[in-house]
PDB file of C-alpha atoms in Angstrom:
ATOM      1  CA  UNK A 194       5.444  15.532   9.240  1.00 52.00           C
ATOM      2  CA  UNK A 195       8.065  17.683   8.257  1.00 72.00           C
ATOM      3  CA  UNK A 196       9.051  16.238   5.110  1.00 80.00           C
ATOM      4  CA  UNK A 197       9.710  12.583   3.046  1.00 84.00           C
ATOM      5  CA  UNK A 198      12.390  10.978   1.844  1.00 88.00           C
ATOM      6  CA  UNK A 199      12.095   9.186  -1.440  1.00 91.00           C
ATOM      7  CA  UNK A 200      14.053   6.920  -4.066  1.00 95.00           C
ATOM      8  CA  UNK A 201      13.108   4.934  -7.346  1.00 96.00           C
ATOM      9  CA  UNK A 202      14.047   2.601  -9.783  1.00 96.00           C
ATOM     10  CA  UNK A 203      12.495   0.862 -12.707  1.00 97.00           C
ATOM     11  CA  UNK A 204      12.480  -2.305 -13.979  1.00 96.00           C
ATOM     12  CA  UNK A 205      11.153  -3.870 -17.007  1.00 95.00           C
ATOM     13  CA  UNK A 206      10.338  -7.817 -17.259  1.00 94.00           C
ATOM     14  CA  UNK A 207       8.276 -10.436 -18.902  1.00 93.00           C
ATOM     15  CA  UNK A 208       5.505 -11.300 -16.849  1.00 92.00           C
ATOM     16  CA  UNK A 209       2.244 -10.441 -15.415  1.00 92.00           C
ATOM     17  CA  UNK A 210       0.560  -8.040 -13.246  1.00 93.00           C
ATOM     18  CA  UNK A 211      -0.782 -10.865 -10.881  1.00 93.00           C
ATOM     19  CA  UNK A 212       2.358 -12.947 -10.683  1.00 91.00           C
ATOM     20  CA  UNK A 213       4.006  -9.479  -8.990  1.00 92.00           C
ATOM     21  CA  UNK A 214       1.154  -8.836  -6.709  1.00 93.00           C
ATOM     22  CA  UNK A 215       0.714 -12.480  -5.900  1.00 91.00           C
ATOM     23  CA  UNK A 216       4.117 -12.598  -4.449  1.00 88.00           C
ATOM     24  CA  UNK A 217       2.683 -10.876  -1.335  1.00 87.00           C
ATOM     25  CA  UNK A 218       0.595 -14.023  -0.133  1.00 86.00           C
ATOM     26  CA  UNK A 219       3.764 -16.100  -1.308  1.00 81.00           C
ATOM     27  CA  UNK A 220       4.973 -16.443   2.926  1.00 74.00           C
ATOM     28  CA  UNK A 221       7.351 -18.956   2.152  1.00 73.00           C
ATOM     29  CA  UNK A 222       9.744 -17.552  -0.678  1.00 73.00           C
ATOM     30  CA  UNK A 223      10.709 -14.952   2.061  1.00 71.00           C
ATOM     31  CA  UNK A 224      13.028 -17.588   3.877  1.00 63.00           C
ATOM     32  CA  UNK A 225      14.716 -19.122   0.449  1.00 69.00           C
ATOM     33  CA  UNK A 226      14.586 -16.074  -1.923  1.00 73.00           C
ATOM     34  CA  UNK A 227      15.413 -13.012   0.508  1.00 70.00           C
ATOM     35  CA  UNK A 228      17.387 -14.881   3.333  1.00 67.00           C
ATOM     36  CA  UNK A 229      15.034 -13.336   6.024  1.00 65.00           C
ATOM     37  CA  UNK A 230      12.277 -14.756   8.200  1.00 64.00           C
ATOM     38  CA  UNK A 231       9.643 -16.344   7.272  1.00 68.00           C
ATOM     39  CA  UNK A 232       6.918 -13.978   6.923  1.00 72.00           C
ATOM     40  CA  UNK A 233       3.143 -15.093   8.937  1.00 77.00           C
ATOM     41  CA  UNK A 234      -0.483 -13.104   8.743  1.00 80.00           C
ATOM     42  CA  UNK A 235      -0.990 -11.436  11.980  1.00 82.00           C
ATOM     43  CA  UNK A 236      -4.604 -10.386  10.913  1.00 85.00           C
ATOM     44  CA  UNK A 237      -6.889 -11.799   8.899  1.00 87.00           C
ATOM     45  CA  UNK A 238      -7.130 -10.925   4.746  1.00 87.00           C
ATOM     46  CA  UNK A 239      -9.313  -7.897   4.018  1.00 91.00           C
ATOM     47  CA  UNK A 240     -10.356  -7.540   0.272  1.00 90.00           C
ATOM     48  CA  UNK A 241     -12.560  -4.595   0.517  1.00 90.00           C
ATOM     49  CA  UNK A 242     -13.352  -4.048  -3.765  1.00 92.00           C
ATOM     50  CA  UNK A 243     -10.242  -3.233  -5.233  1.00 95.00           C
ATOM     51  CA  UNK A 244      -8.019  -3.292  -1.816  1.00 96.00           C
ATOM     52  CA  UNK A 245      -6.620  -6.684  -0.372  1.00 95.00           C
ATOM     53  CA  UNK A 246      -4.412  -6.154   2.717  1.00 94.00           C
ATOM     54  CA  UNK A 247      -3.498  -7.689   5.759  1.00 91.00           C
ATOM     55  CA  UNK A 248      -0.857  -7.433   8.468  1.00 90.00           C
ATOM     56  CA  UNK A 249       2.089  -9.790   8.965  1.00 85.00           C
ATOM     57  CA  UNK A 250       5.392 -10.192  11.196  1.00 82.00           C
ATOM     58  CA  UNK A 251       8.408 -12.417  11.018  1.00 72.00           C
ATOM     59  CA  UNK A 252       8.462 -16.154  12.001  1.00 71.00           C
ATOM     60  CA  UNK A 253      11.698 -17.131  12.422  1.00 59.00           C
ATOM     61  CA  UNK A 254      10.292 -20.404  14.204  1.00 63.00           C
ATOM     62  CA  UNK A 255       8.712 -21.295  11.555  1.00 57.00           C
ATOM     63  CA  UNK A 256      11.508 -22.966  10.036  1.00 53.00           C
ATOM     64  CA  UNK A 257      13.666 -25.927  11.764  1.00 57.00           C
ATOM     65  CA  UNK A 258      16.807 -24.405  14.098  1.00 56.00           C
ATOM     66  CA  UNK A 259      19.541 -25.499  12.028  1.00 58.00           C
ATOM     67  CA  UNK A 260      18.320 -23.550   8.871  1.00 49.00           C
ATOM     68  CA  UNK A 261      17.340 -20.437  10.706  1.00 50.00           C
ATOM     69  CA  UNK A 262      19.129 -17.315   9.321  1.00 54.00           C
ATOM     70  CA  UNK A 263      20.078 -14.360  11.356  1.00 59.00           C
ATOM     71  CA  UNK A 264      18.003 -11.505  10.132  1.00 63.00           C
ATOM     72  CA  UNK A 265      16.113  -8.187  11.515  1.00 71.00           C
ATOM     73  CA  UNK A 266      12.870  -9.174  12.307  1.00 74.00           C
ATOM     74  CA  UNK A 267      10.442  -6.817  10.623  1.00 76.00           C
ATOM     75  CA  UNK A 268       6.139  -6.499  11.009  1.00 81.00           C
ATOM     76  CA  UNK A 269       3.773  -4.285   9.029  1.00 86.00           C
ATOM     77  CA  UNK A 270       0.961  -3.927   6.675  1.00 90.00           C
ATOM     78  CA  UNK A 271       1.174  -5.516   3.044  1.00 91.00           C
ATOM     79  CA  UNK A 272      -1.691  -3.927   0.510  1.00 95.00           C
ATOM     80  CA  UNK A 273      -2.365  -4.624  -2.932  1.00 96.00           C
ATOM     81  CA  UNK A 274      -4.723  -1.482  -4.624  1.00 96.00           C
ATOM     82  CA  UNK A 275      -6.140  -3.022  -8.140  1.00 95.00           C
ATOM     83  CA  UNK A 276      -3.964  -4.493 -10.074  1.00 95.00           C
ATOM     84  CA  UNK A 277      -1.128  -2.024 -10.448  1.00 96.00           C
ATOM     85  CA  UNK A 278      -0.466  -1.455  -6.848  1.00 97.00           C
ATOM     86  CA  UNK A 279       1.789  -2.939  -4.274  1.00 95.00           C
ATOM     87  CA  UNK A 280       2.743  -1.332  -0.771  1.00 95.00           C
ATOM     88  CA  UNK A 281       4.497  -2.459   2.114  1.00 91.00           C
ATOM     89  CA  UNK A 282       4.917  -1.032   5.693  1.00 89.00           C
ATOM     90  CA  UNK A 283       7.521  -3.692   6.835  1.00 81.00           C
ATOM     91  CA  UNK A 284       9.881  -1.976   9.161  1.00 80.00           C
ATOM     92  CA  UNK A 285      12.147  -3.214  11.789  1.00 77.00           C
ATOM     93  CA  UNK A 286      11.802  -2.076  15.506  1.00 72.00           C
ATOM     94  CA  UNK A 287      16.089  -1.769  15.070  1.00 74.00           C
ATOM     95  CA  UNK A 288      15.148   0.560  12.275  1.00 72.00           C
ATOM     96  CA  UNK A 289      14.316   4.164  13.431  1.00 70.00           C
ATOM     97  CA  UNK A 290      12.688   5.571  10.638  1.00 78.00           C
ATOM     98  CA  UNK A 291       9.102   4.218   9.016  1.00 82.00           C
ATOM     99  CA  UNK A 292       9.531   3.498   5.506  1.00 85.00           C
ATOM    100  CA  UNK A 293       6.598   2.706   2.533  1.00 90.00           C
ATOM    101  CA  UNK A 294       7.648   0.969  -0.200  1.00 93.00           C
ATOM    102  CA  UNK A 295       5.520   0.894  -3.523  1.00 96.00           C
ATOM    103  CA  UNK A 296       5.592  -0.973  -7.064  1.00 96.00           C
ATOM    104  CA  UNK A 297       3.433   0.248  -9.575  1.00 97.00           C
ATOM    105  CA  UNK A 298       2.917  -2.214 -12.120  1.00 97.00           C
ATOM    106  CA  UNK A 299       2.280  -1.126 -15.607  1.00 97.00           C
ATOM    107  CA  UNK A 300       1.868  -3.678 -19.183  1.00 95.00           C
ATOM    108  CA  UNK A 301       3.518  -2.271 -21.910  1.00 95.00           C
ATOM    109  CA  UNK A 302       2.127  -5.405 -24.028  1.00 94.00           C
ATOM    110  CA  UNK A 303       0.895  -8.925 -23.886  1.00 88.00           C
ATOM    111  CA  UNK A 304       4.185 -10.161 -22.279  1.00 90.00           C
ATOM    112  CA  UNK A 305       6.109  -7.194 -20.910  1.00 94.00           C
ATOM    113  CA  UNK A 306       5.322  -5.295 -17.683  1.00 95.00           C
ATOM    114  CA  UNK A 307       7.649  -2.149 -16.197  1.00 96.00           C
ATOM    115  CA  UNK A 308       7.986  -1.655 -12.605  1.00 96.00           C
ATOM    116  CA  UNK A 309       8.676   1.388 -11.014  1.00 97.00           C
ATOM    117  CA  UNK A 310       9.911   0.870  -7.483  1.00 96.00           C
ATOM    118  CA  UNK A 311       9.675   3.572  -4.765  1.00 96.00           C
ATOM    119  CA  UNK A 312      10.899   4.069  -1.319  1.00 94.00           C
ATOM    120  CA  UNK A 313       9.550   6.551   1.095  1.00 91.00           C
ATOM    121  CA  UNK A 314      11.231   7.292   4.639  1.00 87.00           C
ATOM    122  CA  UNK A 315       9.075  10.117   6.225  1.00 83.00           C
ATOM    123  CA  UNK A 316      11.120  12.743   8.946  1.00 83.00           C
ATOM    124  CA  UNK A 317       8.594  13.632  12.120  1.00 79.00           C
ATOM    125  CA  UNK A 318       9.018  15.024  15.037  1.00 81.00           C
ATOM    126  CA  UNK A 319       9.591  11.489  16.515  1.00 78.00           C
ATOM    127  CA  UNK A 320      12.617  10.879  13.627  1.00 80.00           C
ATOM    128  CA  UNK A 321      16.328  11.931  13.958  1.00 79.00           C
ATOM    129  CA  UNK A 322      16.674  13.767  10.518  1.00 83.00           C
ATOM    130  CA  UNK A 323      20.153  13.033  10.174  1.00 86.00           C
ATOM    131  CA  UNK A 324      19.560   9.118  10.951  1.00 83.00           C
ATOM    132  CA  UNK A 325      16.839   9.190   8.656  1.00 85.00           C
ATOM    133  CA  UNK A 326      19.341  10.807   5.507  1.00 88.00           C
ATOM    134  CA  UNK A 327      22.230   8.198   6.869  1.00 88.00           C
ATOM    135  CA  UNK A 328      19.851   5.537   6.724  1.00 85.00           C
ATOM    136  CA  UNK A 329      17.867   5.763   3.313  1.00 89.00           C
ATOM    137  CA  UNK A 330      19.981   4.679   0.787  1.00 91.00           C
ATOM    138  CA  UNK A 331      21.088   1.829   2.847  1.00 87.00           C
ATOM    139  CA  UNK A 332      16.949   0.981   3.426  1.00 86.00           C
ATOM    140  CA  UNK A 333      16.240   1.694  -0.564  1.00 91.00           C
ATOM    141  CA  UNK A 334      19.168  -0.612  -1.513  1.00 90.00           C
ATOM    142  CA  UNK A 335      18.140  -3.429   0.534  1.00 85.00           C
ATOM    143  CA  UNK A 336      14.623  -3.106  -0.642  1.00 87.00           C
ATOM    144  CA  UNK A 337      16.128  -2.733  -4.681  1.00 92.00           C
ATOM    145  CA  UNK A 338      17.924  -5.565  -4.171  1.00 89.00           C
ATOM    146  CA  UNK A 339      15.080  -7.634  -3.181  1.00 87.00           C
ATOM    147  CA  UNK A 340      12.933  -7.145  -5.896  1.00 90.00           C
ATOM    148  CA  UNK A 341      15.865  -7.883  -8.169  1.00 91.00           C
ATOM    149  CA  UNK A 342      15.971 -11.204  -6.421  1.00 88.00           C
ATOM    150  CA  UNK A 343      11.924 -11.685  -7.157  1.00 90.00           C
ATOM    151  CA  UNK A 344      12.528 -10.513 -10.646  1.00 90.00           C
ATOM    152  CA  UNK A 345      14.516 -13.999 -11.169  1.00 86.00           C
ATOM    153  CA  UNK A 346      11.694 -16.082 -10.346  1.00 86.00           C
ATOM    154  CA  UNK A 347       8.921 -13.266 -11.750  1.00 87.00           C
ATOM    155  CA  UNK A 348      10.647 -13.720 -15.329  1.00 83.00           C
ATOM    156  CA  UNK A 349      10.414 -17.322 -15.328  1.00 83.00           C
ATOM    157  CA  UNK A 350       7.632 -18.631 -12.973  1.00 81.00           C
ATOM    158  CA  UNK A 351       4.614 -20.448 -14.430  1.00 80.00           C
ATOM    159  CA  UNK A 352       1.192 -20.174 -13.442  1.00 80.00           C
ATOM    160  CA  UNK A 353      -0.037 -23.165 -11.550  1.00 79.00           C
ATOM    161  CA  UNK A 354      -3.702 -22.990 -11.876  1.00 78.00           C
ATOM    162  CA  UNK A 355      -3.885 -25.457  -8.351  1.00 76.00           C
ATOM    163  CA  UNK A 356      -0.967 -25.347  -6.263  1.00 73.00           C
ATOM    164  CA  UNK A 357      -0.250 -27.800  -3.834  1.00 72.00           C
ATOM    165  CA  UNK A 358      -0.455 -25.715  -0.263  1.00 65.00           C
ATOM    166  CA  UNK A 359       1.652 -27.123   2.289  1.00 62.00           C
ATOM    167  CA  UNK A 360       0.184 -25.060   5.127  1.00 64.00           C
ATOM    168  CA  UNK A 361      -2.457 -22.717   6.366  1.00 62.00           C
ATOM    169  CA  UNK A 362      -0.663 -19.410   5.373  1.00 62.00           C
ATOM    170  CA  UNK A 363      -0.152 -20.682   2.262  1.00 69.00           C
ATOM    171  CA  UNK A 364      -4.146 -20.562   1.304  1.00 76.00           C
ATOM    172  CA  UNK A 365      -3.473 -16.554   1.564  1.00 83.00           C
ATOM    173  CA  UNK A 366      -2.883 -17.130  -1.792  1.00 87.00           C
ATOM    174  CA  UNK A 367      -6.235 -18.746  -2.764  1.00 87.00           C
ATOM    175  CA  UNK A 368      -7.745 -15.787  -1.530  1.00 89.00           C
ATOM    176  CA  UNK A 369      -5.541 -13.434  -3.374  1.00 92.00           C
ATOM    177  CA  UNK A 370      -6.410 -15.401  -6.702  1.00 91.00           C
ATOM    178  CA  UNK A 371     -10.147 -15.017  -5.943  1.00 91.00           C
ATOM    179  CA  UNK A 372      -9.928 -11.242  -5.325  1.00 94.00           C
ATOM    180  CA  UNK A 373      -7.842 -10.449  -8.109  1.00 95.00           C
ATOM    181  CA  UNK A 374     -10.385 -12.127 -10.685  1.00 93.00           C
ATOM    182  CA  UNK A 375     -12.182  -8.951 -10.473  1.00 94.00           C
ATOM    183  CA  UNK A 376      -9.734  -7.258 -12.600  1.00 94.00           C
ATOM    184  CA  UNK A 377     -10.369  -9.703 -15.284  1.00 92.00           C
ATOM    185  CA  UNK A 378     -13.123  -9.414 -18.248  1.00 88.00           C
ATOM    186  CA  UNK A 379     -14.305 -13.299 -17.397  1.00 82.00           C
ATOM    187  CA  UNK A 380     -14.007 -13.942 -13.525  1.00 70.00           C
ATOM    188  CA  UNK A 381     -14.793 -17.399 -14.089  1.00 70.00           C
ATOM    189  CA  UNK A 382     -11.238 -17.923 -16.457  1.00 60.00           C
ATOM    190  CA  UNK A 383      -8.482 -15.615 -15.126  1.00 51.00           C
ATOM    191  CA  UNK A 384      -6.097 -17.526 -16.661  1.00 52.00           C
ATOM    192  CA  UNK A 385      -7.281 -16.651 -19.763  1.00 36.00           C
ATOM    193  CA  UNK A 386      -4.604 -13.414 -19.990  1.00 44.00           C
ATOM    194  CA  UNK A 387      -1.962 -15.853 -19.460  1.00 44.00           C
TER     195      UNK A 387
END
């Protein structure tokens, strides 16, 4: 490629590490929280040691007619790396340009963490350089402003040990709690850092 594109912004909250990661597996906040799809697995979980990934797509019929929204569709690959780690792929097919966006999660102390946000758009010979410029802070933006609107619910979510699944996507997130106990000294009481 002949070169990347790249903005970042930080943010600093009370929370935890998993909460932030977790929200990846969290399919149906998409259609309430960011007013797009709803998000579905199109592959099955991989947690290969400290990587948990899968790919996903919109579902826009996943919700009844009269509360669909009208947003871009988008479909990509969603990766967690440890517990300080999370990328996305999601790009729209309306959207010329690939983008990667990252959020490195870092404590500062028991109740504080600091994200740094990132946005990548990489120029190739298959991408319109001046499209690409044109297009990234209006693709950084959108992806700032929804993490601002996860940092509302981040900063005052509690931990539900058991949560009550409502459908078969939704146990993406049992799986994501039994990979991430890894990261903890006693895998057998993750809570325990809460």
């Amino acid at each position: 490629f002949r070169r990347v594109l790249f903005r970042s912004t930080r943010r600093t909250l009370t929370s935890h590490p998993q909460e932030i990661l977790e929200n990846i597996t969290d399919f149906a906040h998409f259609h309430f929280v960011h007013r797009s799809h709803m998000i579905e697995p199109i592959s099955e979980v991989s947690s290969d040691g400290n990587v948990f990934t899968y790919r996903a797509r919109s579902a826009p019929e996943a919700v009844d007619p009269d509360v669909r929204i009208d947003a871009i569709p988008v479909e990509g690959g969603v990766f967690a790396y440890g517990p300080g780690l999370g990328v996305n792929t999601m790009t729209a097919q309306e959207v010329p340009v690939p983008q990667l966006t990252r959020v490195y999660i870092t404590p500062i102390n028991d109740r504080e963490i600091t994200l740094l946000c990132m946005v990548n758009v990489r120029i190739d010979e298959n991408i319109d350089e001046a499209a690409a410029e044109a297009l990234m802070p209006v693709i950084s933006e959108a992806v700032f402003d929804q993490i601002d609107a996860d940092l509302v619910i981040w900063g005052h979510k509690r931990y539900v040990e058991h949560p009550a699944f409502q459908n078969p996507q939704e146990r993406m997130i049992g799986a994501f709690r039994r990979w991430f106990t890894r990261f903890y000294d006693d895998p057998s009481a993750p809570t325990a850092a809460r």
